[in-house]
PDB file of C-alpha atoms in Angstrom:
ATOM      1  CA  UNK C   1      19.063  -9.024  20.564  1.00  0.00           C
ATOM      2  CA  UNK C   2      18.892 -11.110  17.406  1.00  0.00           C
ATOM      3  CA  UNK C   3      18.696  -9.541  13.884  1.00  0.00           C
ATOM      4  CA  UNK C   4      15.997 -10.429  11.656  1.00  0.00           C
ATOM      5  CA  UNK C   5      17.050 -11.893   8.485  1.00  0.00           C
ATOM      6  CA  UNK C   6      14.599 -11.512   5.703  1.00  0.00           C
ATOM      7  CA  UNK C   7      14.706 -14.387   2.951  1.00  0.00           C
ATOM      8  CA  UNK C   8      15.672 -12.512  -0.693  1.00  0.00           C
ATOM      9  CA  UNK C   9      12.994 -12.771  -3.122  1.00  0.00           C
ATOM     10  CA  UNK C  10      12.707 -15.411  -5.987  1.00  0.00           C
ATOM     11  CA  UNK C  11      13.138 -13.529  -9.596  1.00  0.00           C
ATOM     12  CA  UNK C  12      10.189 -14.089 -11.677  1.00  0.00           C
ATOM     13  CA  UNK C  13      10.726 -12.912 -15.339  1.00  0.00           C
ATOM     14  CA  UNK C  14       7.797 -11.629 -17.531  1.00  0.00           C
ATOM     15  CA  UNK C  15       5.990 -14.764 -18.009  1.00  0.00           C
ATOM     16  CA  UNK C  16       5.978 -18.006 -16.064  1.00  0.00           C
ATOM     17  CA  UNK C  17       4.518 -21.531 -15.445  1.00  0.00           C
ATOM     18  CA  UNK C  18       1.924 -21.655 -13.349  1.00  0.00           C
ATOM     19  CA  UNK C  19      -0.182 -25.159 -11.925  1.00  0.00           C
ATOM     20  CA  UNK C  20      -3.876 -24.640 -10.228  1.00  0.00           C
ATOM     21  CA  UNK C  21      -3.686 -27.991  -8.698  1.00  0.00           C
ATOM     22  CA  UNK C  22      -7.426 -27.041  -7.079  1.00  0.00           C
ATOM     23  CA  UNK C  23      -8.702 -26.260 -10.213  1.00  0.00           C
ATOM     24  CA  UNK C  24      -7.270 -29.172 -11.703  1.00  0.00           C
ATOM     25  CA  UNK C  25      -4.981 -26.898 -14.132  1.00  0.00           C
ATOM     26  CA  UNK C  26      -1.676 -28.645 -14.308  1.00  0.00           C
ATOM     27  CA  UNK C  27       0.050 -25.965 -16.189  1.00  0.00           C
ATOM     28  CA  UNK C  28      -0.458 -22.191 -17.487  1.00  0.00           C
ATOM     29  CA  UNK C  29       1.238 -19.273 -19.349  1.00  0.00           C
ATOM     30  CA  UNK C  30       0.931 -16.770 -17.006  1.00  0.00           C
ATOM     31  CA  UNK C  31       1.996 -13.336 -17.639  1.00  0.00           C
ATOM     32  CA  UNK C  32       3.669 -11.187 -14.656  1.00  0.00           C
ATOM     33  CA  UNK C  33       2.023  -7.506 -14.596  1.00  0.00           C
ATOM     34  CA  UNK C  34       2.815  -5.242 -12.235  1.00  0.00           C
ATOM     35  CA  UNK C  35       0.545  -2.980 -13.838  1.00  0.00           C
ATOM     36  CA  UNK C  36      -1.910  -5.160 -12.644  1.00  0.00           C
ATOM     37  CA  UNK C  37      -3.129  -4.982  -8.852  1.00  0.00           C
ATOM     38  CA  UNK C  38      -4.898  -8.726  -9.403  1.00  0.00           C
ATOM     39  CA  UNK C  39      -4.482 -11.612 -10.893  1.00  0.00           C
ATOM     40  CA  UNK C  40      -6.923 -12.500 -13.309  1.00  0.00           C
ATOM     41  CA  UNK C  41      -8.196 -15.893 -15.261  1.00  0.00           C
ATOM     42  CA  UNK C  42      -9.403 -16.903 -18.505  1.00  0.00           C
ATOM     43  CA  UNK C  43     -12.898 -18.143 -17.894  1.00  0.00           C
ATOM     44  CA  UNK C  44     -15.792 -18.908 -20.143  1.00  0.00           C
ATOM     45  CA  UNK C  45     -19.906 -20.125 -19.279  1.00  0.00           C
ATOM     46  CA  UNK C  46     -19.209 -18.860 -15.928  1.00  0.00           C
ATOM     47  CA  UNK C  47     -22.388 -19.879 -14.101  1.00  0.00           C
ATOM     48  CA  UNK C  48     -23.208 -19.195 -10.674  1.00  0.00           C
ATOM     49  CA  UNK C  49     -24.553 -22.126  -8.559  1.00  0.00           C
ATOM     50  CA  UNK C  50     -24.909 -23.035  -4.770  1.00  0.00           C
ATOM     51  CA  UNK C  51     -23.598 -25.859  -3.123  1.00  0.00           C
ATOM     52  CA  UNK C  52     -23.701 -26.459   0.412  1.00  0.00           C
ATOM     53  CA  UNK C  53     -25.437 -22.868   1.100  1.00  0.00           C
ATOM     54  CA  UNK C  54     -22.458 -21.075  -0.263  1.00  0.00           C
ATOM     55  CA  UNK C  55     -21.971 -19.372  -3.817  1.00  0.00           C
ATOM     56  CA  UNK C  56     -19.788 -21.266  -6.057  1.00  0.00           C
ATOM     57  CA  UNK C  57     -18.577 -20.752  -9.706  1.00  0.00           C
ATOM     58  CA  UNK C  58     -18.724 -23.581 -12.639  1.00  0.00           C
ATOM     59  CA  UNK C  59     -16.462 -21.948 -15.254  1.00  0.00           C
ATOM     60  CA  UNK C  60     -14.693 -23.504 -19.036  1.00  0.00           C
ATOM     61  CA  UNK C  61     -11.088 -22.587 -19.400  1.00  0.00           C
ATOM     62  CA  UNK C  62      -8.796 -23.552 -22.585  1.00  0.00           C
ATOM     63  CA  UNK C  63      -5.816 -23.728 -20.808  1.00  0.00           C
ATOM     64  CA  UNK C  64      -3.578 -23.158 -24.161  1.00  0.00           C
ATOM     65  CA  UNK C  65      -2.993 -20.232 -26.194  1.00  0.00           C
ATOM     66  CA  UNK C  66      -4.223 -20.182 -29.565  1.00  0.00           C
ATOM     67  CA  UNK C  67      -6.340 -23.418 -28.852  1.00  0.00           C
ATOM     68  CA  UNK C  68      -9.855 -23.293 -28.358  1.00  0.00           C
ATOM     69  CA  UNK C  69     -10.417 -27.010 -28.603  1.00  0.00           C
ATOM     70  CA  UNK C  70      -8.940 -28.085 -25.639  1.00  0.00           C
ATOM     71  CA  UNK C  71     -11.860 -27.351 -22.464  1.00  0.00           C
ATOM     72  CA  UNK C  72     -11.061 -27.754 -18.441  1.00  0.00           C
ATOM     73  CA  UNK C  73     -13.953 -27.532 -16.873  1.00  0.00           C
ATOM     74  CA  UNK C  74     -14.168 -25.800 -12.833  1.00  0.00           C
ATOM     75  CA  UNK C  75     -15.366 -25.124 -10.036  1.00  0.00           C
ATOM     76  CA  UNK C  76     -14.660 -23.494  -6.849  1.00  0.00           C
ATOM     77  CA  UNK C  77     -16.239 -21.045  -4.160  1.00  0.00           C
ATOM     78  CA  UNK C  78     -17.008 -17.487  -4.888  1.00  0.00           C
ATOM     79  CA  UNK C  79     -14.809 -15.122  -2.897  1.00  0.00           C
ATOM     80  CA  UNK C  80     -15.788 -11.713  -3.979  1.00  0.00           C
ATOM     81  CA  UNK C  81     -18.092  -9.943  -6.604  1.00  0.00           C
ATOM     82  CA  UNK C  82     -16.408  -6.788  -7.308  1.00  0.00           C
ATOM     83  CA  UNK C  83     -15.855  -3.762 -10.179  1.00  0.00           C
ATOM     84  CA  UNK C  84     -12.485  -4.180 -12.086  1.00  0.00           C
ATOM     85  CA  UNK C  85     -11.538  -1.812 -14.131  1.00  0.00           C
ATOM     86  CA  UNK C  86      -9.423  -3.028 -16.912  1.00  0.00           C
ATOM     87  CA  UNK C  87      -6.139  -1.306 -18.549  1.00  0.00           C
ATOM     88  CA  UNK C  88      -8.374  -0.130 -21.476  1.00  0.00           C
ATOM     89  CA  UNK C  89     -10.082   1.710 -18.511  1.00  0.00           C
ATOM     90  CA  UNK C  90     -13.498  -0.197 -18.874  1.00  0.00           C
ATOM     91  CA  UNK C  91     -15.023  -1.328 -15.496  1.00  0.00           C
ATOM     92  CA  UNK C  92     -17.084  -4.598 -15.128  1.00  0.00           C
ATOM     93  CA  UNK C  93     -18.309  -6.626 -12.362  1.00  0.00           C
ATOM     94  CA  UNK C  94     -16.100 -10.137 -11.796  1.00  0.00           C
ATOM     95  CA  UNK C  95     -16.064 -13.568  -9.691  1.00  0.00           C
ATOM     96  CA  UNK C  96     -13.524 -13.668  -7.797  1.00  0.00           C
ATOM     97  CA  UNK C  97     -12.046 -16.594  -6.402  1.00  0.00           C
ATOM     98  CA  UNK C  98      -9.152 -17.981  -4.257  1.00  0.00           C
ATOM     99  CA  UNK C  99      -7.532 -21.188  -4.913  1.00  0.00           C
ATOM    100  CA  UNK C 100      -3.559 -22.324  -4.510  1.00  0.00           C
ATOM    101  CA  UNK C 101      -1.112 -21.307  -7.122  1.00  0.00           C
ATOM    102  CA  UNK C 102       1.773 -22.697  -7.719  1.00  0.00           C
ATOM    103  CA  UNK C 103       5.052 -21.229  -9.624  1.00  0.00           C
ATOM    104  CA  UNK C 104       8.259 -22.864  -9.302  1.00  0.00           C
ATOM    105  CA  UNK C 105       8.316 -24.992  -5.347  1.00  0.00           C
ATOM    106  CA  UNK C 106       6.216 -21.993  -4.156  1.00  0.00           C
ATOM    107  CA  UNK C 107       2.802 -23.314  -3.593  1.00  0.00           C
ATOM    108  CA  UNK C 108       0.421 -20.345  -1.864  1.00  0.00           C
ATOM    109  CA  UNK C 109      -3.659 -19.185  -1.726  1.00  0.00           C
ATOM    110  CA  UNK C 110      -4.484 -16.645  -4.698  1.00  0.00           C
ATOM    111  CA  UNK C 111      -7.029 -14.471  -5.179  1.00  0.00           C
ATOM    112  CA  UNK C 112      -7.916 -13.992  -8.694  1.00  0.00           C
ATOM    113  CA  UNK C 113     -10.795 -12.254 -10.750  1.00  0.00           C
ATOM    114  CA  UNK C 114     -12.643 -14.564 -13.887  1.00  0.00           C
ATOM    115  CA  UNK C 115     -12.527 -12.938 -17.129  1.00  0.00           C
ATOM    116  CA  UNK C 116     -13.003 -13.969 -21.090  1.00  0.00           C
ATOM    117  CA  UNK C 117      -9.822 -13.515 -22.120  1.00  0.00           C
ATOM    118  CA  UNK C 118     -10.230 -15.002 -25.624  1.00  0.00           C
ATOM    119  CA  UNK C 119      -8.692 -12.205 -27.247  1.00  0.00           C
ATOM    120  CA  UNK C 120      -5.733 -11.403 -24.808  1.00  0.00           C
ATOM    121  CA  UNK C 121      -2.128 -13.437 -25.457  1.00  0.00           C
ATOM    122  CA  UNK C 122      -2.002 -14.849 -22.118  1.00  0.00           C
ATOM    123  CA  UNK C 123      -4.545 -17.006 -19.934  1.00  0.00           C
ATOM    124  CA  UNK C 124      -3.806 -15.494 -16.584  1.00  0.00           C
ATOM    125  CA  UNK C 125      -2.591 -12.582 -15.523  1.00  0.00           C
ATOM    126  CA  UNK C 126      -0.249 -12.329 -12.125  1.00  0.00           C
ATOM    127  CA  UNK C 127      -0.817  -9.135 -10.242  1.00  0.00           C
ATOM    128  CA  UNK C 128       1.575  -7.456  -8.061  1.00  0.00           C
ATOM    129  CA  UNK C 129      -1.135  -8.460  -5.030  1.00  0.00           C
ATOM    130  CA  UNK C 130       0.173 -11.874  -5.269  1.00  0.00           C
ATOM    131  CA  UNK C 131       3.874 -11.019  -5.588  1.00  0.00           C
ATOM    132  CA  UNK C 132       4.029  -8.759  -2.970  1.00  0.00           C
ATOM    133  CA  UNK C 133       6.590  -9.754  -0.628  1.00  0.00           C
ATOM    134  CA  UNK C 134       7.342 -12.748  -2.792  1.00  0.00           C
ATOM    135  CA  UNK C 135       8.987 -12.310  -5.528  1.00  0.00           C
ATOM    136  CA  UNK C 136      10.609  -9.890  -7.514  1.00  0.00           C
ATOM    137  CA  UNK C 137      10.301  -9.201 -11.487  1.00  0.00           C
ATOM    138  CA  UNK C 138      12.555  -8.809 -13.981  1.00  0.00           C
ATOM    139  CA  UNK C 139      11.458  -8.122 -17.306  1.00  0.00           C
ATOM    140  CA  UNK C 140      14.394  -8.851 -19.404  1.00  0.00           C
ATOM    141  CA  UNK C 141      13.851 -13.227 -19.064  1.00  0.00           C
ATOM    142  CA  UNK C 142      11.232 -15.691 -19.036  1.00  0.00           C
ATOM    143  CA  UNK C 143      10.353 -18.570 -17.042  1.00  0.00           C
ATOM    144  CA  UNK C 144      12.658 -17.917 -13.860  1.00  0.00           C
ATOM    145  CA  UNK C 145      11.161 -20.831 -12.046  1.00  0.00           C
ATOM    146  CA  UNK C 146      11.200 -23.527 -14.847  1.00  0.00           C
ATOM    147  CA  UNK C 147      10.059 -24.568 -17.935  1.00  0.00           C
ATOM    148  CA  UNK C 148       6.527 -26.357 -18.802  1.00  0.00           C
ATOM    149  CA  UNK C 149       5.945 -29.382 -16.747  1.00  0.00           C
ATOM    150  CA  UNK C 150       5.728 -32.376 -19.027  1.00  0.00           C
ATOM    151  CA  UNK C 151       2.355 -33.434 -20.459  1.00  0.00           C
TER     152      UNK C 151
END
């Protein structure tokens, strides 16, 4: 009979580095909510468009905080059109997409809802969906898995 060994959890603290390497993102503040069932993504001029016969997303994101200036542009496939309902308790419809994160060496799919967030601190959100059985959080550091790649 052999035992199974289960591999401990990488510590994330409250906010992290993330890449989109699909997306073309090479790093992101990303804040860690647990709060949060998904993960969510600044995105601005979302417009729907089909290519090959599927529904795809063209999206604007300013991949720094407190910079507007600075545009990556996007695209991927649409997952999902669903209702969201945010912490201040008001429900909207959102794209959702999946593309890979990554976060420290983990590199893994990630399904994540597209959302102006102009006015929020952070330009993603990481929901415990995407942690679960992952990583762990602690709240008391930052940036577990490594500072800011260099530009």
């Amino acid at each position: 009979m052999t035992e199974k060994t289960e591999q401990p959890l990488l510590e994330l603290g409250w906010r992290e580095w993330v890449a989109l390497p699909q997306l073309g993102i090479p790093a992101l503040k990303c804040k860690v909510d647990t709060g949060a069932r998904s993960s969510a993504l600044h995105a601005f001029s979302v417009e729907e468009f089909n290519k090959d016969g599927a529904r795809w997303v063209r999206f604007g994101l300013h991949p720094r905080q407190h910079d507007n200036e600075q545009v990556i542009w996007c695209e991927a496939p649409v997952s999902d059109v669903r209702q969201v309902t945010d912490s201040g308790g008001h429900t909207t419809e959102r794209y959702f997409i999946t593309t890979e994160l990554q976060i420290g060496t983990q590199v893994f799919p990630i399904s994540m809802s597209l959302t102006n967030r102009d006015t929020m601190l952070f330009r993603m959100l990481l929901g415990r969906e995407a942690m679960k059985g992952r990583f762990s959080v602690n709240p008391a550091v930052s940036y577990r898995q490594g500072k800011k790649p260099l530009d």
